[in-house]
PDB file of C-alpha atoms in Angstrom:
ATOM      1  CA  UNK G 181      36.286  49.209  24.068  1.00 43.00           C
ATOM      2  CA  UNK G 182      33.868  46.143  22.983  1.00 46.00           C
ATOM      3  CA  UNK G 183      34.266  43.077  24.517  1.00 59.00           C
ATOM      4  CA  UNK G 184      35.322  40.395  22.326  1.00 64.00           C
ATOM      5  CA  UNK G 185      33.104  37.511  21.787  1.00 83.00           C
ATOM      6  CA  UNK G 186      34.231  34.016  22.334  1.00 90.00           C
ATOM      7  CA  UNK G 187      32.806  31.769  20.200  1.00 94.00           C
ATOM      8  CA  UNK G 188      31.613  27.889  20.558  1.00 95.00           C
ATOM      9  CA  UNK G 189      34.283  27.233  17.754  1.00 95.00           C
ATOM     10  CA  UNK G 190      37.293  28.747  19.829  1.00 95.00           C
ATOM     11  CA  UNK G 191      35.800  27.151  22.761  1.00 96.00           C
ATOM     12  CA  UNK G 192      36.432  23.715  21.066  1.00 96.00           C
ATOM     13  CA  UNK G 193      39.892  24.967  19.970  1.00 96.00           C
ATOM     14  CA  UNK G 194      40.545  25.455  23.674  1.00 96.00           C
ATOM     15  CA  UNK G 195      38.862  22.180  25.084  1.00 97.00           C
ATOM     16  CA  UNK G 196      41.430  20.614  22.131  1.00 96.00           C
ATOM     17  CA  UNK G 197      43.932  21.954  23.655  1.00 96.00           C
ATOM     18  CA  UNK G 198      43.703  20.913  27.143  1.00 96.00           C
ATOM     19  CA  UNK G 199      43.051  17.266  26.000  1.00 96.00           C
ATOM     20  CA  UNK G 200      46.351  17.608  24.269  1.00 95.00           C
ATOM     21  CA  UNK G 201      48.029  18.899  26.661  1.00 95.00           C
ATOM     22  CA  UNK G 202      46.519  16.915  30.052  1.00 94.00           C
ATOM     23  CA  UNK G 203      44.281  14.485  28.464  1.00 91.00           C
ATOM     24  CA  UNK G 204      40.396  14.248  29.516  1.00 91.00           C
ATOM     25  CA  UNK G 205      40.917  14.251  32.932  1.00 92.00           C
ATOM     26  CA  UNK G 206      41.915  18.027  32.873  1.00 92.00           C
ATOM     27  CA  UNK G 207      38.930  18.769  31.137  1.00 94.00           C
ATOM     28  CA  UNK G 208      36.892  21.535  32.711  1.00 95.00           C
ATOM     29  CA  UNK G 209      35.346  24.972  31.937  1.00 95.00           C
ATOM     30  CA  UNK G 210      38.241  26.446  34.273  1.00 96.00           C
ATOM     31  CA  UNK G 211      41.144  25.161  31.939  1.00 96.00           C
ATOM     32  CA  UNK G 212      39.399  25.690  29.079  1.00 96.00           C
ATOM     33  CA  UNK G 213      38.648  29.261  30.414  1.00 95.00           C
ATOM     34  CA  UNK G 214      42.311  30.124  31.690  1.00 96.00           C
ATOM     35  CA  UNK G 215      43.151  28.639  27.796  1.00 95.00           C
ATOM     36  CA  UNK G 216      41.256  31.162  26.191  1.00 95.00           C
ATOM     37  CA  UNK G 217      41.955  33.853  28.577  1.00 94.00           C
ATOM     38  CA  UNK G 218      38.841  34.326  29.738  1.00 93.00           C
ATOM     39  CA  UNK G 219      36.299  33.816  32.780  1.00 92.00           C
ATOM     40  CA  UNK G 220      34.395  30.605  32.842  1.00 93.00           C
ATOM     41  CA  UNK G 221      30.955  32.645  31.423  1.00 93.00           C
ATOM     42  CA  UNK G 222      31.363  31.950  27.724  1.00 93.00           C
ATOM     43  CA  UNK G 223      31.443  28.693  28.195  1.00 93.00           C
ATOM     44  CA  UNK G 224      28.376  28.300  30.208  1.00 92.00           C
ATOM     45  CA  UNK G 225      26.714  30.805  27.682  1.00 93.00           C
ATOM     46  CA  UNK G 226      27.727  28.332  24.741  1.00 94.00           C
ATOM     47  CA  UNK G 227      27.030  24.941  26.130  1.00 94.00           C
ATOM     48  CA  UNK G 228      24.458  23.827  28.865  1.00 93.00           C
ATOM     49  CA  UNK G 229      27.115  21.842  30.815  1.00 94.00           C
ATOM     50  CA  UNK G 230      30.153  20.328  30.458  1.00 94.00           C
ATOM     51  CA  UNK G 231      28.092  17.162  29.431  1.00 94.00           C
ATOM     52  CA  UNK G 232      27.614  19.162  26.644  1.00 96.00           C
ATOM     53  CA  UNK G 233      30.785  20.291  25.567  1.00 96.00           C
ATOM     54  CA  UNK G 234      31.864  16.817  25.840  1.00 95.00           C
ATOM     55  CA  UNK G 235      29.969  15.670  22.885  1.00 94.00           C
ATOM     56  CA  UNK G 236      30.682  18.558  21.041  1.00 96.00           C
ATOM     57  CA  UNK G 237      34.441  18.023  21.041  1.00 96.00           C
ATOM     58  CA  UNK G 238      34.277  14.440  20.628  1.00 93.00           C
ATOM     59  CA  UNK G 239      32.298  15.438  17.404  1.00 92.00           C
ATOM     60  CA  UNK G 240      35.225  18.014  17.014  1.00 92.00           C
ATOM     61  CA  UNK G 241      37.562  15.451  17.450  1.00 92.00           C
ATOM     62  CA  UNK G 242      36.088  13.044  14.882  1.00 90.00           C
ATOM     63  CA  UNK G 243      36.310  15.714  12.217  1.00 91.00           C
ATOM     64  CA  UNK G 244      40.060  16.233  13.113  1.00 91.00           C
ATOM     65  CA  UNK G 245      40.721  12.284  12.723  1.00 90.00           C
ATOM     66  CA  UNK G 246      38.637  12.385   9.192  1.00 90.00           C
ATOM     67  CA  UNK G 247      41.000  15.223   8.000  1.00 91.00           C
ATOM     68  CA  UNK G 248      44.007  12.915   8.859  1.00 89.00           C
ATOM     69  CA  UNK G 249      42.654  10.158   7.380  1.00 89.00           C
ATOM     70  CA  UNK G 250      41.337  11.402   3.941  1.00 90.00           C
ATOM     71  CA  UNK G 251      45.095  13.060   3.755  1.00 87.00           C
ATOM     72  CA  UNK G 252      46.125   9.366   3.732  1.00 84.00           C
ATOM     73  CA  UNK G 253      43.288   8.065   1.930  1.00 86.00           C
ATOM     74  CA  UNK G 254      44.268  10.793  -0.988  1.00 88.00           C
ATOM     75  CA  UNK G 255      47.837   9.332  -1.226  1.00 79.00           C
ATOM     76  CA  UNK G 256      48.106   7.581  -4.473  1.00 68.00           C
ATOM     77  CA  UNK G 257      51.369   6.045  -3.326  1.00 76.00           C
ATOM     78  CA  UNK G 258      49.240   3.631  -0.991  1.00 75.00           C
ATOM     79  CA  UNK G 259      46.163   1.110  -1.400  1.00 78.00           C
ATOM     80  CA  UNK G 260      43.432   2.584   0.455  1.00 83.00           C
ATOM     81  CA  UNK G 261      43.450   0.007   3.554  1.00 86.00           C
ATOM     82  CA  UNK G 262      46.762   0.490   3.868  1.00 86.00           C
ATOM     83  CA  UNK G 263      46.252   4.549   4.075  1.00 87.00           C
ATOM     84  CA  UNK G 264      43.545   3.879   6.367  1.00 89.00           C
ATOM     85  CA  UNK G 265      45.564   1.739   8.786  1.00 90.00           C
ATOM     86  CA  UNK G 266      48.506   4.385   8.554  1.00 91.00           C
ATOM     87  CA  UNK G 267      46.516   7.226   9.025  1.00 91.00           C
ATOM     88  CA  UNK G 268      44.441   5.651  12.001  1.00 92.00           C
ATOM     89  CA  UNK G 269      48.149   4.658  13.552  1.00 94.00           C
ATOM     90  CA  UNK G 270      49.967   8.286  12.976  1.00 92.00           C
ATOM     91  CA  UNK G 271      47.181   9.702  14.471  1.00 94.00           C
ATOM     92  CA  UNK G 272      47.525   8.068  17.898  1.00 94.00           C
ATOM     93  CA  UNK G 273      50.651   9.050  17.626  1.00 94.00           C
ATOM     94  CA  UNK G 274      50.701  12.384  16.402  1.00 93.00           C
ATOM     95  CA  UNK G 275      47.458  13.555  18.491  1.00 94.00           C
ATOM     96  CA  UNK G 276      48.351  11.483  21.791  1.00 94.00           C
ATOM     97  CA  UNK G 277      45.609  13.568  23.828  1.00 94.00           C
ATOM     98  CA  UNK G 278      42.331  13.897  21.030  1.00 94.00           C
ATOM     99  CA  UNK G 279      43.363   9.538  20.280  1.00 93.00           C
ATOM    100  CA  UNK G 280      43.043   8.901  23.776  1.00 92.00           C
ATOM    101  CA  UNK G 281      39.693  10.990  24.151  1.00 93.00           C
ATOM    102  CA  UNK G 282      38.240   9.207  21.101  1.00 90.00           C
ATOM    103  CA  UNK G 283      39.368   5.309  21.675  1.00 86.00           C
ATOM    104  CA  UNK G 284      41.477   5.676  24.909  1.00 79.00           C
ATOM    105  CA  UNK G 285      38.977   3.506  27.577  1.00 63.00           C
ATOM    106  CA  UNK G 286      36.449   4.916  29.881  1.00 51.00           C
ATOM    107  CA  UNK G 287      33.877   3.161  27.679  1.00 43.00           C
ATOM    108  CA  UNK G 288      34.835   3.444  24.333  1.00 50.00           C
ATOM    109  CA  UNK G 289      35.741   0.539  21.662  1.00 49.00           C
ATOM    110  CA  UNK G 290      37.982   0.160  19.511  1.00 53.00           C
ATOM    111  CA  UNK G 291      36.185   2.019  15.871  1.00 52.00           C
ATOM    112  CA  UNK G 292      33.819  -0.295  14.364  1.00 57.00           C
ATOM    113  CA  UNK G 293      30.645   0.353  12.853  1.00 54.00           C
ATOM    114  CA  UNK G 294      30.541   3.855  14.272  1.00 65.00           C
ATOM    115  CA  UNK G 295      33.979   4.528  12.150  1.00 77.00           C
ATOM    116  CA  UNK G 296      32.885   6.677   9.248  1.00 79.00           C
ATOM    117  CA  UNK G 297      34.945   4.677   7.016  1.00 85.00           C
ATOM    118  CA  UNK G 298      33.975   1.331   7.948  1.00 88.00           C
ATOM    119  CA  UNK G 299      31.160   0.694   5.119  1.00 90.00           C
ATOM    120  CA  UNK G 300      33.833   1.639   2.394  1.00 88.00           C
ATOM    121  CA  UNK G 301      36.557  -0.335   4.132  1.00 90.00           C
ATOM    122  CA  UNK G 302      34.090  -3.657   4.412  1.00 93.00           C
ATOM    123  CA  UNK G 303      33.369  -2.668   0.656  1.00 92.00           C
ATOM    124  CA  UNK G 304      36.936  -2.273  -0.476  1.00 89.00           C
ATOM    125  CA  UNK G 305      38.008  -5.864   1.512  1.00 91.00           C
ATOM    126  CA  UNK G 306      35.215  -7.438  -0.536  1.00 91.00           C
ATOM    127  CA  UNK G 307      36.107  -6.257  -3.729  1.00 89.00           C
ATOM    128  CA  UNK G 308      40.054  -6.315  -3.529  1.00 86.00           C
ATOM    129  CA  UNK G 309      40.335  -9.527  -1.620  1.00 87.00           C
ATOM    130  CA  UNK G 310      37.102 -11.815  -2.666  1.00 86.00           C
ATOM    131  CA  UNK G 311      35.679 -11.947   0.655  1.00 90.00           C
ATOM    132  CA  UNK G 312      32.112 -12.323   1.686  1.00 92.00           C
ATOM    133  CA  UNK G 313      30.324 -10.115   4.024  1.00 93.00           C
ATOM    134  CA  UNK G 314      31.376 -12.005   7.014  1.00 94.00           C
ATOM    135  CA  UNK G 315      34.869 -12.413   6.181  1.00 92.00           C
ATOM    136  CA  UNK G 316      35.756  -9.070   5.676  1.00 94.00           C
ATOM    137  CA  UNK G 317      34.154  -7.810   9.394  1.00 94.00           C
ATOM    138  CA  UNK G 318      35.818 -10.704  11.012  1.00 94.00           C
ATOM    139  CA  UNK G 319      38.922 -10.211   9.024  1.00 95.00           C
ATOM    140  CA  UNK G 320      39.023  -6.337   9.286  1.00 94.00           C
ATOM    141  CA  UNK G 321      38.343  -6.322  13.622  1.00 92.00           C
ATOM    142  CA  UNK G 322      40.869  -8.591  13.567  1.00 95.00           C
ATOM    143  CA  UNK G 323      43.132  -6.249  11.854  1.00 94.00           C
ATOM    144  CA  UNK G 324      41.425  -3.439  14.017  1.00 91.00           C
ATOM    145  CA  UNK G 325      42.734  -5.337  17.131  1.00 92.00           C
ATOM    146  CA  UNK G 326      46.464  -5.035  15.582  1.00 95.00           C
ATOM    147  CA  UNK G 327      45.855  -1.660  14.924  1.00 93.00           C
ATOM    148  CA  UNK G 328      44.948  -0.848  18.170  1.00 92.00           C
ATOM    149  CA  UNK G 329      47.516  -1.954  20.177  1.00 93.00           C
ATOM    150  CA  UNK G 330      50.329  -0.803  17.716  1.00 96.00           C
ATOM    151  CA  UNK G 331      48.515   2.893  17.958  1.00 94.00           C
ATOM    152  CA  UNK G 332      47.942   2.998  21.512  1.00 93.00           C
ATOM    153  CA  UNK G 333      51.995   1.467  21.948  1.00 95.00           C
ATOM    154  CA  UNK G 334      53.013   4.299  20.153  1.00 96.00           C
ATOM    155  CA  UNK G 335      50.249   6.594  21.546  1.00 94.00           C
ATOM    156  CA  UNK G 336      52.073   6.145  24.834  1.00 93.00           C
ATOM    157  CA  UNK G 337      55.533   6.446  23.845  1.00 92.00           C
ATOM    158  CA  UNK G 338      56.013   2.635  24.656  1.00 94.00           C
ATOM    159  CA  UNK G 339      57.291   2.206  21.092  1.00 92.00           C
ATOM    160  CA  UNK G 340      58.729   4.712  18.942  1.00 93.00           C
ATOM    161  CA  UNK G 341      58.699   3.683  15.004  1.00 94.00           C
ATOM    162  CA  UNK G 342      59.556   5.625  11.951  1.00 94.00           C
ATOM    163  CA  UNK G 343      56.501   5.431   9.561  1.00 91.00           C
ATOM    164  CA  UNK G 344      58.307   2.841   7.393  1.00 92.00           C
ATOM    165  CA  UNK G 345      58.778   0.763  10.482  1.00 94.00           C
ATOM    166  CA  UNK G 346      55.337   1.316  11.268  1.00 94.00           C
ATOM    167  CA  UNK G 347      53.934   0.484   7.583  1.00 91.00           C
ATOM    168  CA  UNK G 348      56.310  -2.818   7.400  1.00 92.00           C
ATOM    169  CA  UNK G 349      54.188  -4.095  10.759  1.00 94.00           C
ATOM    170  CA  UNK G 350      50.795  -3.496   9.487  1.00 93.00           C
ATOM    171  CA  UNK G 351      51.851  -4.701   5.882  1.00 90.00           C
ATOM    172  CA  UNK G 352      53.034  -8.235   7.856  1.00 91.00           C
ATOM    173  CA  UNK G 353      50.247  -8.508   9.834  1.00 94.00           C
ATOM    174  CA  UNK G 354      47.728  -7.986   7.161  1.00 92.00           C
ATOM    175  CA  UNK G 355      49.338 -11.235   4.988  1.00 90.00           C
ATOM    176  CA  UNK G 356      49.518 -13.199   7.965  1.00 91.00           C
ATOM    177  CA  UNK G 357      45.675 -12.373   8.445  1.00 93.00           C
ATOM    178  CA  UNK G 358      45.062 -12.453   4.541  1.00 91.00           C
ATOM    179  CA  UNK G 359      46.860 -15.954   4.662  1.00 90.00           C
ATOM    180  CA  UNK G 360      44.091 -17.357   7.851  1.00 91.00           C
ATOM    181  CA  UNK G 361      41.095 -15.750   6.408  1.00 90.00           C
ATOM    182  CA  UNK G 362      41.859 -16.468   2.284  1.00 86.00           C
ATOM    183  CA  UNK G 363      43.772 -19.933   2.811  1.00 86.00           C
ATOM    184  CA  UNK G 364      42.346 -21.114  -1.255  1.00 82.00           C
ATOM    185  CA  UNK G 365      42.969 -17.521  -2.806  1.00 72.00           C
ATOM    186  CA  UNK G 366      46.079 -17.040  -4.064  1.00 68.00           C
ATOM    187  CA  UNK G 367      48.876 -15.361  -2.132  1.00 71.00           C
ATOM    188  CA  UNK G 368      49.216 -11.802  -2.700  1.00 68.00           C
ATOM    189  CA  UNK G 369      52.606 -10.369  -3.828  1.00 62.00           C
ATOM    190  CA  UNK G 370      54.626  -8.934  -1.317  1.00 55.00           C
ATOM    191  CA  UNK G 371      55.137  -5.596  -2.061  1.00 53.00           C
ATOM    192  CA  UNK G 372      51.473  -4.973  -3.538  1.00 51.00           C
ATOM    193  CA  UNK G 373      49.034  -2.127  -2.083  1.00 52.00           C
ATOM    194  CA  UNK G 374      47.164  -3.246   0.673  1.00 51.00           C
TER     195      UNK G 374
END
């Protein structure tokens, strides 16, 4: 009977999973081996080290927060910023081990420039809001900040919200922000998309 191949994709799959289930520190070619059900050689045959299977997954891992994301993003029952912030929050939540791996410490910042989304986002503030260049970066890691700590509350089960009560917080916080950074514009209208 052939031997069935384990690929580098179902390697990933596996490394997923053990960062879901016992976060980065349980990360080794072991677990991911006893995952899989297999010895420890097809992962040494598909990445140098376990250096290198690191950056794989976190690549992994930033594909699987872009699929959340666009999901939101393609909502046409939200503004864009508004999906943006909900999608970044459910994520933490719904993907406690790959949030943690991404933005979780050791490191890592909060997502900034490196965010895939954060030319469009600066773009969108601009054009939406009437804010310079400036404004909209200060204004939007300001907002990031919020975001952060409401994601990595609910990340670690230290607050459990519905996704109303979650999208009521990041509404407020984004006019109380809108209201510091755009004191001459206009207020916006409560219940508009963000």
């Amino acid at each position: 009977m052939a031997k069935l191949k384990i690929t580098r994709e179902a390697i990933l799959k596996g490394a997923a999973e053990v960062v879901r289930k016992e976060g980065e520190q349980g990360l080794n070619a072991r677990r991911i081996a006893k995952e899989l059900r297999c010895s420890t050689q097809p992962v040494y045959s598909q990445f140098r080290n376990m250096e290198d299977l690191i950056c794989a997954l976190r690549e992994e891992a930033k594909r699987e927060y872009r699929l959340r994301i666009d999901r939101y993003l393609a909502q046409t029952s939200r503004g864009r910023y508004e999906a943006y912030g909900m999608g970044y929050v459910r994520f933490a939540r719904e993907e406690k081990g790959l949030f943690r791996f991404l933005y979780g410490g050791g490191g890592r910042d909060l997502p900034r420039a490196e965010d895939p989304y954060f030319g469009d986002i600066i773009a969108e503030i601009k054009q939406l809001y009437g804010m310079s260049e400036q404004q909209a970066k200060a204004f939007h890691a300001d907002m990031s900040i919020y975001s952060y700590g409401l994601a990595m509350l609910l990340n670690t089960g230290e607050l459990d919200l519905s996704d109303e009560e979650i999208e009521e917080r990041l509404r407020v916080q984004f006019y109380a922000l809108y209201a510091v950074y755009c004191p001459d514009l206009p207020p916006l209208p409560h219940k508009s998309k963000l």
